[in-house]
Short mmCIF file of C-alpha atoms in Angstrom, two decimals:
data_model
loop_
_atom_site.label_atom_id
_atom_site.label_comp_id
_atom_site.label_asym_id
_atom_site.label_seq_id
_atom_site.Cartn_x
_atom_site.Cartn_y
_atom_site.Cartn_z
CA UNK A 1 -12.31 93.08 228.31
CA UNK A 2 -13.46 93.62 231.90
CA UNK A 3 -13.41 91.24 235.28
CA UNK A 4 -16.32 91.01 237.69
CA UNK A 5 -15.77 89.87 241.06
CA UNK A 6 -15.59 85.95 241.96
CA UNK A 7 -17.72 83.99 242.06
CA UNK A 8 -17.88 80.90 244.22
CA UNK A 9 -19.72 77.50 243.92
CA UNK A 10 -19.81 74.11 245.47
CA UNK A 11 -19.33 72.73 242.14
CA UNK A 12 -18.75 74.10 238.53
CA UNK A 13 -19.79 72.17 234.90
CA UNK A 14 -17.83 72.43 231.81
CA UNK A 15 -20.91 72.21 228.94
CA UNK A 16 -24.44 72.07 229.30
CA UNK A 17 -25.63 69.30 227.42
CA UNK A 18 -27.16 66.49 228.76
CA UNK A 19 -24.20 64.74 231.23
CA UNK A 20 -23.56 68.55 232.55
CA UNK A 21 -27.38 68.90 232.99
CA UNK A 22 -27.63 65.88 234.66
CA UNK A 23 -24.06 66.69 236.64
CA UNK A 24 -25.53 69.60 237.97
CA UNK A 25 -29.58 67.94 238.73
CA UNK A 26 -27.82 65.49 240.92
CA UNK A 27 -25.66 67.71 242.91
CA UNK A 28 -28.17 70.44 243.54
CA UNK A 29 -30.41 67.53 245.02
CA UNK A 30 -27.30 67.10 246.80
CA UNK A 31 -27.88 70.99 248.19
CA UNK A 32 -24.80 71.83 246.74
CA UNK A 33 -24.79 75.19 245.22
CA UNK A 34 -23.93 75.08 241.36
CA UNK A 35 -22.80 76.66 238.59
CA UNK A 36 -23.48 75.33 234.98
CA UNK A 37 -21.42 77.29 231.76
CA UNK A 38 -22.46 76.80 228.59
CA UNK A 39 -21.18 78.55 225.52
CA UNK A 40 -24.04 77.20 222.89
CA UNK A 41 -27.31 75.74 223.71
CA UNK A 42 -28.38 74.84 226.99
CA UNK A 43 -29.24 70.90 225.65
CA UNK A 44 -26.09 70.46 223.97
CA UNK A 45 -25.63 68.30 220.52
CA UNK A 46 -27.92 65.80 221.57
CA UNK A 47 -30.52 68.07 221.78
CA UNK A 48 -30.44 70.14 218.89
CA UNK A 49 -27.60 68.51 216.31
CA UNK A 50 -27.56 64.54 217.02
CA UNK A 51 -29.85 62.32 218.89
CA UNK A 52 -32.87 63.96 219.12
CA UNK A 53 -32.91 65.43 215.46
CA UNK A 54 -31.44 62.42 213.42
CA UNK A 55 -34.43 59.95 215.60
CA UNK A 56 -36.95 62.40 214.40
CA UNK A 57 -35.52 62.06 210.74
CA UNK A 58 -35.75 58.81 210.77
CA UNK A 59 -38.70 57.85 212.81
CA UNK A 60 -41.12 58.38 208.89
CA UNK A 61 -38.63 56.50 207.46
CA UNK A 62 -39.05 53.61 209.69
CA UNK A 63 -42.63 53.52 209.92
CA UNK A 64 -42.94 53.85 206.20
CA UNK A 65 -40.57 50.85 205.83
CA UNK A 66 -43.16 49.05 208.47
CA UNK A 67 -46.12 50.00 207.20
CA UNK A 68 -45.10 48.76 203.69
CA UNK A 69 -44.76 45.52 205.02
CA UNK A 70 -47.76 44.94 206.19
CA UNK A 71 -50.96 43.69 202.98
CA UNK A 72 -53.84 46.43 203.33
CA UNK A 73 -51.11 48.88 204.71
CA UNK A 74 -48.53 48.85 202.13
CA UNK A 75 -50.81 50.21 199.19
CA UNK A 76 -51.42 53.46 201.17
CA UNK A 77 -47.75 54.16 201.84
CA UNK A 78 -46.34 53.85 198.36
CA UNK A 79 -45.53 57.31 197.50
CA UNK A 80 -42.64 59.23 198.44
CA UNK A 81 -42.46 60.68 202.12
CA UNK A 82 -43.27 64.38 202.47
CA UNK A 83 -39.63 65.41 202.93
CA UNK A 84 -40.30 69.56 204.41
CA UNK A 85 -43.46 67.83 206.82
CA UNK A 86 -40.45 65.73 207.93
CA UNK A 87 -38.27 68.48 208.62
CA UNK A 88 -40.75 70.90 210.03
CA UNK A 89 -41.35 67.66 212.65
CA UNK A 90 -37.42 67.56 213.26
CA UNK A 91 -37.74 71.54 213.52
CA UNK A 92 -40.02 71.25 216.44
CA UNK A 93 -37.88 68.28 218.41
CA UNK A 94 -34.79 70.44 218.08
CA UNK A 95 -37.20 73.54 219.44
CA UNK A 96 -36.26 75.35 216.27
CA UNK A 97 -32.60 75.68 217.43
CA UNK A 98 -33.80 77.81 220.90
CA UNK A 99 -33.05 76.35 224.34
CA UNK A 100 -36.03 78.37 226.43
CA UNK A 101 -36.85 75.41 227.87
CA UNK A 102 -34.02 73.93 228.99
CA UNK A 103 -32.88 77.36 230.71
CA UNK A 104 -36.48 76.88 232.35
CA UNK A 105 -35.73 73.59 233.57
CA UNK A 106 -32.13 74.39 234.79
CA UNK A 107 -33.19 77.32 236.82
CA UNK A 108 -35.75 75.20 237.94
CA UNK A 109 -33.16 72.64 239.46
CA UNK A 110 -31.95 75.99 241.24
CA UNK A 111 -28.62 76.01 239.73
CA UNK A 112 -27.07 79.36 238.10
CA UNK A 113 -26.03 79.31 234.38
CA UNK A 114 -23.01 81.00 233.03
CA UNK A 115 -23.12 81.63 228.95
CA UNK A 116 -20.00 82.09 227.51
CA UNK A 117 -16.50 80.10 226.80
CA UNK A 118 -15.33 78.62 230.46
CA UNK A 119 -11.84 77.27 230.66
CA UNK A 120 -10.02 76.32 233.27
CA UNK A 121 -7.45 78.86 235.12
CA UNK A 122 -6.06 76.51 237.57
CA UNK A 123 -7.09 74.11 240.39
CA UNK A 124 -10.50 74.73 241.13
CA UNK A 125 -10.83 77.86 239.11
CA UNK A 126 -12.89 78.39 236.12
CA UNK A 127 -13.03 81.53 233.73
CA UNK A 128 -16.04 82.45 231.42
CA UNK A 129 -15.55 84.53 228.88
CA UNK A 130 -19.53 85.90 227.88
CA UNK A 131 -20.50 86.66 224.57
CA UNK A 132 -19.65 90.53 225.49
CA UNK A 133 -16.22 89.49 226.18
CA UNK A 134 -16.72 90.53 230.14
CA UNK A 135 -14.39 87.73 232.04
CA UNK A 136 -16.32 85.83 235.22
CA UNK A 137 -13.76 83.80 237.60
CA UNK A 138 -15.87 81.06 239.36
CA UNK A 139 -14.43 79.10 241.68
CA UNK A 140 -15.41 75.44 243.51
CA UNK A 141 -15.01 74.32 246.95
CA UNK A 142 -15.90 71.06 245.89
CA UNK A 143 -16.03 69.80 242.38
CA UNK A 144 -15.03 70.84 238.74
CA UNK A 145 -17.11 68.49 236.40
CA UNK A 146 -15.48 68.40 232.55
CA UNK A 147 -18.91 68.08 230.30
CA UNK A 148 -18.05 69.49 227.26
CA UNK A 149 -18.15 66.14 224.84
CA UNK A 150 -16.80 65.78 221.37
CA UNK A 151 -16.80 67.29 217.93
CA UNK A 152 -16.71 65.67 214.62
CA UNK A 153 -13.41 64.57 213.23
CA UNK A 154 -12.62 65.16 210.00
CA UNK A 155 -9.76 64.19 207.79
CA UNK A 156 -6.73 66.26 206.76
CA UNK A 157 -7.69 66.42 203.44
CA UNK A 158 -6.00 69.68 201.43
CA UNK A 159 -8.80 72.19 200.87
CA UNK A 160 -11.81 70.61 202.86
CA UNK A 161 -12.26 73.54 204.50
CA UNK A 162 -13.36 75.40 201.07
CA UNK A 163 -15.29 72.38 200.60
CA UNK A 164 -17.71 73.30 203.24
CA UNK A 165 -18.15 69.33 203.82
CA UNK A 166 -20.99 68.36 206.39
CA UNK A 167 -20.70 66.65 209.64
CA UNK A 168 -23.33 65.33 211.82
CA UNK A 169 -24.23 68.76 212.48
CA UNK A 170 -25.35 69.80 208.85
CA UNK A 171 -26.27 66.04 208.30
CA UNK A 172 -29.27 66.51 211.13
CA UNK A 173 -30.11 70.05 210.80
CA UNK A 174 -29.98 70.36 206.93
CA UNK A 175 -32.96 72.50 205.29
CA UNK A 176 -33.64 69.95 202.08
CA UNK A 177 -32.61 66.94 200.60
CA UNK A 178 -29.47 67.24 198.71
CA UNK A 179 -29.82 65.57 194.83
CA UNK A 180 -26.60 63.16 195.87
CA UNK A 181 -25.18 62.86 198.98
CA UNK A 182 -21.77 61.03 199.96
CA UNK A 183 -21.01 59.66 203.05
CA UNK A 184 -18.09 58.99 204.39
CA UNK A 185 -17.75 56.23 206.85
CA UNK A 186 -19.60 52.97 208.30
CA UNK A 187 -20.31 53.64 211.17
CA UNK A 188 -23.38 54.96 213.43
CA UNK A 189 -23.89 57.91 211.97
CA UNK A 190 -23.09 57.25 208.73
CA UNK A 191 -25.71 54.36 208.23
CA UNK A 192 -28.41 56.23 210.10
CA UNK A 193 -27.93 59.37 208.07
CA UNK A 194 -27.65 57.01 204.86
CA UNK A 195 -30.84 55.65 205.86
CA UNK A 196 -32.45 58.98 206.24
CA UNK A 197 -31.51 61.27 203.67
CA UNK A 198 -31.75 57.98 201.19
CA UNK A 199 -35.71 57.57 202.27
CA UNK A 200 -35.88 61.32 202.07
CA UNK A 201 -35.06 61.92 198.50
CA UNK A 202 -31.49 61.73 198.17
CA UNK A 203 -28.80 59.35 195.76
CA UNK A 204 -26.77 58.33 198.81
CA UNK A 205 -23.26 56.81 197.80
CA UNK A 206 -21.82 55.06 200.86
CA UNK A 207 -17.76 55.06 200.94
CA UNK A 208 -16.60 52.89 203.91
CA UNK A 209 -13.04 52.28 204.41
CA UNK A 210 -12.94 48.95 206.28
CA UNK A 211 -14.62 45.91 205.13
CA UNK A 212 -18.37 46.67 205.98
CA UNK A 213 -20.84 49.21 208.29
CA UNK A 214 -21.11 48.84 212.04
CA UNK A 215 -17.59 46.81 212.71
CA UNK A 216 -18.05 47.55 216.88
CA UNK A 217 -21.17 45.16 216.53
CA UNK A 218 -21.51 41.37 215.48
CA UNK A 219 -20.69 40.98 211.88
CA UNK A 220 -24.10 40.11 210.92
CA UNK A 221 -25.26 43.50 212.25
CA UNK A 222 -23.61 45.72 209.30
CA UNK A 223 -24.06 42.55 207.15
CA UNK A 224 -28.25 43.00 207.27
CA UNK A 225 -28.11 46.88 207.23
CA UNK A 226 -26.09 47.30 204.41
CA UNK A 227 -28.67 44.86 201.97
CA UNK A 228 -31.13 46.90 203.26
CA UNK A 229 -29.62 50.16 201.90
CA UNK A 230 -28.52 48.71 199.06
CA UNK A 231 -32.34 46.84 198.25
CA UNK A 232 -33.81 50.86 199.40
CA UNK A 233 -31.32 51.82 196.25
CA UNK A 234 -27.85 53.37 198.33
CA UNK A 235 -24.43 52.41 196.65
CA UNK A 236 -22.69 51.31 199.26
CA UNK A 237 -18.79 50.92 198.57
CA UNK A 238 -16.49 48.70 201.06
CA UNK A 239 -13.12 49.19 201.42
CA UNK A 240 -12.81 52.92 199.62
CA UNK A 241 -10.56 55.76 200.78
CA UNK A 242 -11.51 59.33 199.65
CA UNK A 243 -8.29 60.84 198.60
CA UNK A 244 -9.16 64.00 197.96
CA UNK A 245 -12.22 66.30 197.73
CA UNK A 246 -12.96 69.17 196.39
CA UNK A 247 -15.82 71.60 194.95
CA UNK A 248 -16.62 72.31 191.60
CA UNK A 249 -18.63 74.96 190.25
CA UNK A 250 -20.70 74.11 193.30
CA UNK A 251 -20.32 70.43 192.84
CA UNK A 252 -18.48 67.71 194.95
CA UNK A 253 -16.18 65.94 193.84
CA UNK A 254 -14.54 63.25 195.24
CA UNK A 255 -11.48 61.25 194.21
CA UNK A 256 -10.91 57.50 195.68
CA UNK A 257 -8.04 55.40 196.65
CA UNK A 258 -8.53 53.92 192.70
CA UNK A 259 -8.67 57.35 191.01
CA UNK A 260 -12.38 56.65 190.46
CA UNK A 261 -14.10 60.37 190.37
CA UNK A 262 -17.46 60.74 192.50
CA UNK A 263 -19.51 63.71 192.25
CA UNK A 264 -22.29 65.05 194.41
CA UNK A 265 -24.07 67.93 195.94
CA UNK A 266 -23.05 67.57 199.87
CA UNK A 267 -20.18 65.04 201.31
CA UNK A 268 -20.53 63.94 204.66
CA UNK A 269 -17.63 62.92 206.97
CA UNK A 270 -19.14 60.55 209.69
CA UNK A 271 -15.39 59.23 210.48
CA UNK A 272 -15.21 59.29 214.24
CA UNK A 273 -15.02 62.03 217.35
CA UNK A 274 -12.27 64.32 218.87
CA UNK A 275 -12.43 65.47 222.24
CA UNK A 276 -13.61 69.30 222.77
CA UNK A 277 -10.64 69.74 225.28
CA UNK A 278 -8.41 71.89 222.94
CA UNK A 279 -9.75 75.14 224.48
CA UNK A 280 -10.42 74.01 227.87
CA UNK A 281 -7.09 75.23 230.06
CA UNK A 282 -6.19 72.06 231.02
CA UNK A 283 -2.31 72.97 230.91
CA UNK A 284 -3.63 74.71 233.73
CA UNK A 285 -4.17 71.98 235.50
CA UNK A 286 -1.16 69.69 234.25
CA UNK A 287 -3.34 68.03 231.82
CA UNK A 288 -2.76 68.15 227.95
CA UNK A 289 -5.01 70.43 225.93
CA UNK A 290 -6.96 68.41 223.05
CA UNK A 291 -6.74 65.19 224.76
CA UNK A 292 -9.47 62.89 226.26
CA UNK A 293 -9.41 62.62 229.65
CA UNK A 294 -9.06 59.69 232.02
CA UNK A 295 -11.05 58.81 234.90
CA UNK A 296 -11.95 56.42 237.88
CA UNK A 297 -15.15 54.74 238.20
CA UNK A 298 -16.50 57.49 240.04
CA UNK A 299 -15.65 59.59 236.55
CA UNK A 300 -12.77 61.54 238.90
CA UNK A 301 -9.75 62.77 236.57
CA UNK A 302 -6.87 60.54 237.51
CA UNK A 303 -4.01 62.28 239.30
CA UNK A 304 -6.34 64.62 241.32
CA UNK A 305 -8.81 64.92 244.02
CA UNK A 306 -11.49 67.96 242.32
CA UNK A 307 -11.48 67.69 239.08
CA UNK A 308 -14.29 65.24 237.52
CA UNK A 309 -14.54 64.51 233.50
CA UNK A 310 -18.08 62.90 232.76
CA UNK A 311 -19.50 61.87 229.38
CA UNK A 312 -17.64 61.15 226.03
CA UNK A 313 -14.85 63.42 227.12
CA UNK A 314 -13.82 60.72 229.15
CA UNK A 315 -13.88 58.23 226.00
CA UNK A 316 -15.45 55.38 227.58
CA UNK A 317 -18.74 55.17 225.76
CA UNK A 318 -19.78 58.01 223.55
CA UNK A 319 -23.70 57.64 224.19
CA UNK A 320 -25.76 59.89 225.36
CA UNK A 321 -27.95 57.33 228.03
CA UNK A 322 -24.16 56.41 228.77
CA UNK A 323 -22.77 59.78 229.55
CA UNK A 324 -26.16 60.64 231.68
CA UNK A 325 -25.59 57.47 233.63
CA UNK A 326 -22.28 58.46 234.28
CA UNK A 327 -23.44 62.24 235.25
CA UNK A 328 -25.67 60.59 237.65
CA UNK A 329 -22.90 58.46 239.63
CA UNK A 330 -20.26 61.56 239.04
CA UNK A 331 -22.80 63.63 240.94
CA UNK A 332 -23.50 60.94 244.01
CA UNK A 333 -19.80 60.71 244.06
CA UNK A 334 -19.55 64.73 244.00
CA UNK A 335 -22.21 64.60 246.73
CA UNK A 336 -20.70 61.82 248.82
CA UNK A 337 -17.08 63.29 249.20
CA UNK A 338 -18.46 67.10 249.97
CA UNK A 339 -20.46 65.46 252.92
CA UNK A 340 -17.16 63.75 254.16
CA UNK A 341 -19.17 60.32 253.62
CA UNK A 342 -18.15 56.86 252.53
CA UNK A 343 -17.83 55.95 249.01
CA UNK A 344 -19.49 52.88 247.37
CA UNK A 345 -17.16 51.94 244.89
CA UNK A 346 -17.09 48.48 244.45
CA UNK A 347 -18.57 46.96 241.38
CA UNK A 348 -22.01 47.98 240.66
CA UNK A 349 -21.72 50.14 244.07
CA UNK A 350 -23.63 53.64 243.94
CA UNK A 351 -20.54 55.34 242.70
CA UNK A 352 -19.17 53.48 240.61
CA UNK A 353 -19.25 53.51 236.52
CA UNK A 354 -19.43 49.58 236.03
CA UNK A 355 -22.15 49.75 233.38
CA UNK A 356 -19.25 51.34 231.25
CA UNK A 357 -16.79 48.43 230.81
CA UNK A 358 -19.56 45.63 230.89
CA UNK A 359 -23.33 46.72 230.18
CA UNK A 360 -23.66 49.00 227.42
CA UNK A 361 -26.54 49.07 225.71
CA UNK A 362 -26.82 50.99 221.91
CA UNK A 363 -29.26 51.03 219.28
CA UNK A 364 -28.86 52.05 215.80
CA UNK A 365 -32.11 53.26 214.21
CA UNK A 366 -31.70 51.77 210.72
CA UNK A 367 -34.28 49.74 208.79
CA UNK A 368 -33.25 47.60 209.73
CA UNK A 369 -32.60 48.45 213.60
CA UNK A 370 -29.67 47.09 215.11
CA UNK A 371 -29.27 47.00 219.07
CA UNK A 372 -26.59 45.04 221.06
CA UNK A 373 -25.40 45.82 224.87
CA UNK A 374 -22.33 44.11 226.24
CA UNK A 375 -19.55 42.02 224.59
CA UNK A 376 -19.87 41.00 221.22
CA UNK A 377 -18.66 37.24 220.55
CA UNK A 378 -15.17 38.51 219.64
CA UNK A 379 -14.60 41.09 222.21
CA UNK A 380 -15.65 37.97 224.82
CA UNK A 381 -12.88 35.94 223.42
CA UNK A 382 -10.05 38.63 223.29
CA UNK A 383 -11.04 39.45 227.51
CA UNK A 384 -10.69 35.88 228.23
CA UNK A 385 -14.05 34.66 228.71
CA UNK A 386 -14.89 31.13 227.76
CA UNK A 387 -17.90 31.65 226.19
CA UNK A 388 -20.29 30.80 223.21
CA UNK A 389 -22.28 32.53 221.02
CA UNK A 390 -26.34 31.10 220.50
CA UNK A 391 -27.95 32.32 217.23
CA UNK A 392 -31.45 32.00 216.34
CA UNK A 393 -33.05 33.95 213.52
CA UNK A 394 -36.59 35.79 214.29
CA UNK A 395 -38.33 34.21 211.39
CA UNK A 396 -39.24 31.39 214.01
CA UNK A 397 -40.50 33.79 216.11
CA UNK A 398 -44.45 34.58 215.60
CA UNK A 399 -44.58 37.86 216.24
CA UNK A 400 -41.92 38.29 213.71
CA UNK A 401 -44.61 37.38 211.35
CA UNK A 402 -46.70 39.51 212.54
CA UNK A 403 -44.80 42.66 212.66
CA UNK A 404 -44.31 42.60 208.84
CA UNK A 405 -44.73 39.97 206.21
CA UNK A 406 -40.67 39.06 205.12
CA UNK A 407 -39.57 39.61 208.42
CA UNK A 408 -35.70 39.29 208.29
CA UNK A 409 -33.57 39.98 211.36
CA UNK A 410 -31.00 37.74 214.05
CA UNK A 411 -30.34 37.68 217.38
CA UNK A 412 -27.17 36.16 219.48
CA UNK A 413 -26.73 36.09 222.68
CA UNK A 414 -23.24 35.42 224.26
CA UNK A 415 -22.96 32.90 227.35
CA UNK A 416 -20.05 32.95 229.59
CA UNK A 417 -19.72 28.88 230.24
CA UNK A 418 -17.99 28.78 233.11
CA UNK A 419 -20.52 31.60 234.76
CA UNK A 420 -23.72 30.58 233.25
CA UNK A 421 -24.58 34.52 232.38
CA UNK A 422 -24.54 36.36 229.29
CA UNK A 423 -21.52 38.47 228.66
CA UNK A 424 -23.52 40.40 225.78
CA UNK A 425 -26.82 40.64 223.51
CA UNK A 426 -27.29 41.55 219.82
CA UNK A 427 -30.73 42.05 218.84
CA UNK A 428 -31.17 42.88 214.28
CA UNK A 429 -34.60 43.50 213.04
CA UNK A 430 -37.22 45.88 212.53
CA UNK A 431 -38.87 47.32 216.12
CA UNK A 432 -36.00 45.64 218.02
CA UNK A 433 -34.50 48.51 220.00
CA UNK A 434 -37.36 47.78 221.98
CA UNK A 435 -36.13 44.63 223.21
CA UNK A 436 -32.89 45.82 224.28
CA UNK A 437 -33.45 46.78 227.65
CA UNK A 438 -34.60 43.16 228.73
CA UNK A 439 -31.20 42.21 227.41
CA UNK A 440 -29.12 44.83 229.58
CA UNK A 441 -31.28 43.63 233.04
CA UNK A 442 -29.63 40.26 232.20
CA UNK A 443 -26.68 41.28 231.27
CA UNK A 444 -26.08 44.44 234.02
CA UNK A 445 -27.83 41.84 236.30
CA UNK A 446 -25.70 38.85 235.88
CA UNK A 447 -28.67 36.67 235.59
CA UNK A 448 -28.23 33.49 235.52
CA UNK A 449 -29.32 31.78 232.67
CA UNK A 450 -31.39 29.17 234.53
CA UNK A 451 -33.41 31.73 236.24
CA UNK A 452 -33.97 33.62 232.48
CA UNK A 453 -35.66 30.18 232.18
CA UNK A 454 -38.49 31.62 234.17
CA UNK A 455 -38.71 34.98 232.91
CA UNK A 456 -41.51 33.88 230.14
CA UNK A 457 -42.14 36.08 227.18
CA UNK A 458 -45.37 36.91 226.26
CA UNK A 459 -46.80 35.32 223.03
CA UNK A 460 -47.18 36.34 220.25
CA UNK A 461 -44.21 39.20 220.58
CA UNK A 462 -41.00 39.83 219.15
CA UNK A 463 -39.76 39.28 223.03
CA UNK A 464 -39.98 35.36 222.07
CA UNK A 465 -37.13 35.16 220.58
CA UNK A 466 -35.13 35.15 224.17
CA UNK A 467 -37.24 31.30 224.20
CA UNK A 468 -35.27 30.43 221.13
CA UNK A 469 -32.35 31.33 222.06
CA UNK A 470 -32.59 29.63 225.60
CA UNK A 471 -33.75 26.61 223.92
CA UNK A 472 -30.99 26.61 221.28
CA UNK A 473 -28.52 26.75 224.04
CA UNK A 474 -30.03 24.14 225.92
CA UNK A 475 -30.11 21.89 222.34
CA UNK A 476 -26.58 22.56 221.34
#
């Protein structure tokens, strides 16, 4: 192994997916010189091995479910979907797996990438170790921003490893349709890869430990996406542990909670993130290796004055909109303290994070979709709001109708009574994740609900619903 010289920055990113990308976009607009290390894919897992492959999986799937709904349509669409035209699509959204462009962009953005495995080697100080093993110190006079997100978690099963189980990785890049696929968990990923690989020719079996799917969204969310996996033919199986797995003559086999024996071709774990901070030097730097990393509102590691952690390593909301909003205030805030300026901090302020603990918006591309931004109804009541949820289902909607004969879907919006604004938004039904930003303006925008009064939806749309809800709160 061999040392260059040092190499020095105004500011160095940890991981070049899309929060370090953005990190690094904001600062060199800044005209601070920049450094970006990456030891995989310029684009990170969102680009190649979550977001953008798993939405072109399923983007067939739901316009097949649409188009069946609809008389003159639903003939035409009755076969099977062409599963390899499907992933030769998902191929070209993931650039087959090369990040050409990205590096074009980057260097376009006039910041300097570093391939390899950085860690930290102290304050300020990072060391990249490139795939030839040569060593590169970089240091920042600024600014060390922590980008490097999660990785799947998976349980501590004896012998999963020889298993060869998938995780969201294998689940979004796989090269066919397995015969049967288990999935483990009821969550985001878990229903949307259910969905997918279900519509795509797989015998999904659904094992979800808890009581039902998507339990960080209104109960009625997971309630109207699980009967439409089950009535699309997955077997979906509430509280169920996997005890053990293991492989069998190529097989899967996987033993419940009950002793019940299920066999398949693949297992996937979908059963939460771990931060990608093992590796990372943060003893280094005082901080404990492995674990996620507290911040400020201006995403600034607590306890120190350079070192910034931005994106799900921070574990505030694991989205990828959420971690690139957060990139965009880190870097303002990077920007603002290297010029010596004042800081807006204050809620809602131009360096500040407050989208994070009040605003988020998510959508889960099911069939059907679910989408939801703020508090639920129960996380309302356990802050201390006095609030009340409003509930109106889009069948009186007409552009429910009209979006699909047997339109099924709910919304609820919850209204803080004592502030006459809505403390959160939940949106179920086919094309709603459409509709969801309207609901983060009012929520991010504390609007008051007399004024939403005047913010008339356009007939006939599925945007009419916010009428009936307004109207049932005004009637109850």
């Amino acid at each position: 192994m061999t040392e260059t010289e040092s190499n020095a920055y105004d500011v160095v990113v940890l991981g070049g997916g899309p929060v370090g990308e953005n990190v690094a976009d904001r600062t060199r607009a800044a005209g601070l010189s920049t450094a970006l290390v990456e030891g995989e894919l310029l684009g990170g897992e969102c680009s190649y091995w979550a977001c953008m492959p798993s939405k072109a999986l399923l983007r067939p799937v739901i316009a097949q479910a649409d188009a069946r709904r609809l008389p003159g349509l639903a003939q035409a669409v009755r076969g099977p979907l062409d599963t390899p035209a499907v992933l030769a699509r998902r191929d070209d959204y993931t650039s087959h797996w090369k990040d050409d462009g990205q590096v074009a962009w980057l260097e376009g953005t006039g910041a300097v990438l570093h391939r390899g495995h950085g860690r930290l080697a102290g304050p300020r100080t990072v060391t990249v170790t490139g795939p030839d093993g040569t060593v590169t110190t970089l240091t920042a006079r600024h600014a060390v921003a922590v980008c490097t997100g999660t990785r799947a978690r998976l349980p501590d099963l004896p012998g999963l490893a020889e298993v060869r189980p998938w995780t969201s990785r294998e689940a979004t890049s796989g090269k066919a349709a397995p015969g049967r696929l288990i999935v483990v968990g009821g969550g985001v990923v878990a229903t949307e890869m259910a969905t997918a690989w279900q519509a795509l020719g797989s015998r999904v079996t659904l094992l979800v430990r808890g009581k039902g799917l998507l339990n960080r969204m209104e109960p009625f969310a997971g309630e109207l996406v699980a009967e439409a996996l089950t009535e699309a033919g997955a077997d979906i199986r509430t509280g169920t542990s996997v005890e053990s797995v293991t492989r069998e003559n190529g097989t899967v086999v996987a033993v419940t909670g009950t002793g019940e024996r299920i066999e398949a071709d693949e297992i996937l774990f979908a059963t939460g993130r771990v931060p990608a901070t093992d590796d990372l030097g943060l003893e280094t730097v005082g901080l404990e290796p492995g674990s996620w990393l507290d911040v400020d509102d201006s995403l600034r590691v607590t306890g120190t004055d350079w070192l910034y952690a931005v994106g799900d390593v921070n574990h505030r909301a694991l989205l990828t909109h959420q971690g690139k909003y957060q990139a965009r205030v880190a870097g303002a805030a990077i920007a603002a303290r290297a010029a010596g300026g004042p800081l807006l901090e204050e809620p809602w302020g131009a360096h500040a994070a407050t989208a994070d603990h009040d605003a988020v918006p998510q959508v889960v591309f099911t069939d059907p979709e679910a989408a939801a931004v703020g508090l639920s109804l129960a996380e309302a009541e356990q802050a201390g709001h006095r609030v009340r949820a409003v509930d109106v289902e889009f069948s009186s909607v007409a552009g429910a109708g009209l979006y699909g004969d047997g339109y099924k879907g709910r919304a609820r919006m919850v209204v803080d009574l004592e502030e006459e604004i809505l403390r959160g938004v939940t949106f179920v039904g086919p094309g709603v994740g459409e509709l969801i930003h309207s609901a983060t303006i009012a929520v991010a925008g504390r609007v008051p609900v007399g004024r939403l009064w005047h913010a008339v939806p356009s007939y006939p749309t599925l945007s009419e619903v916010w009428l009936r809800l307004l109207e049932a709160y005004r009637d109850n």
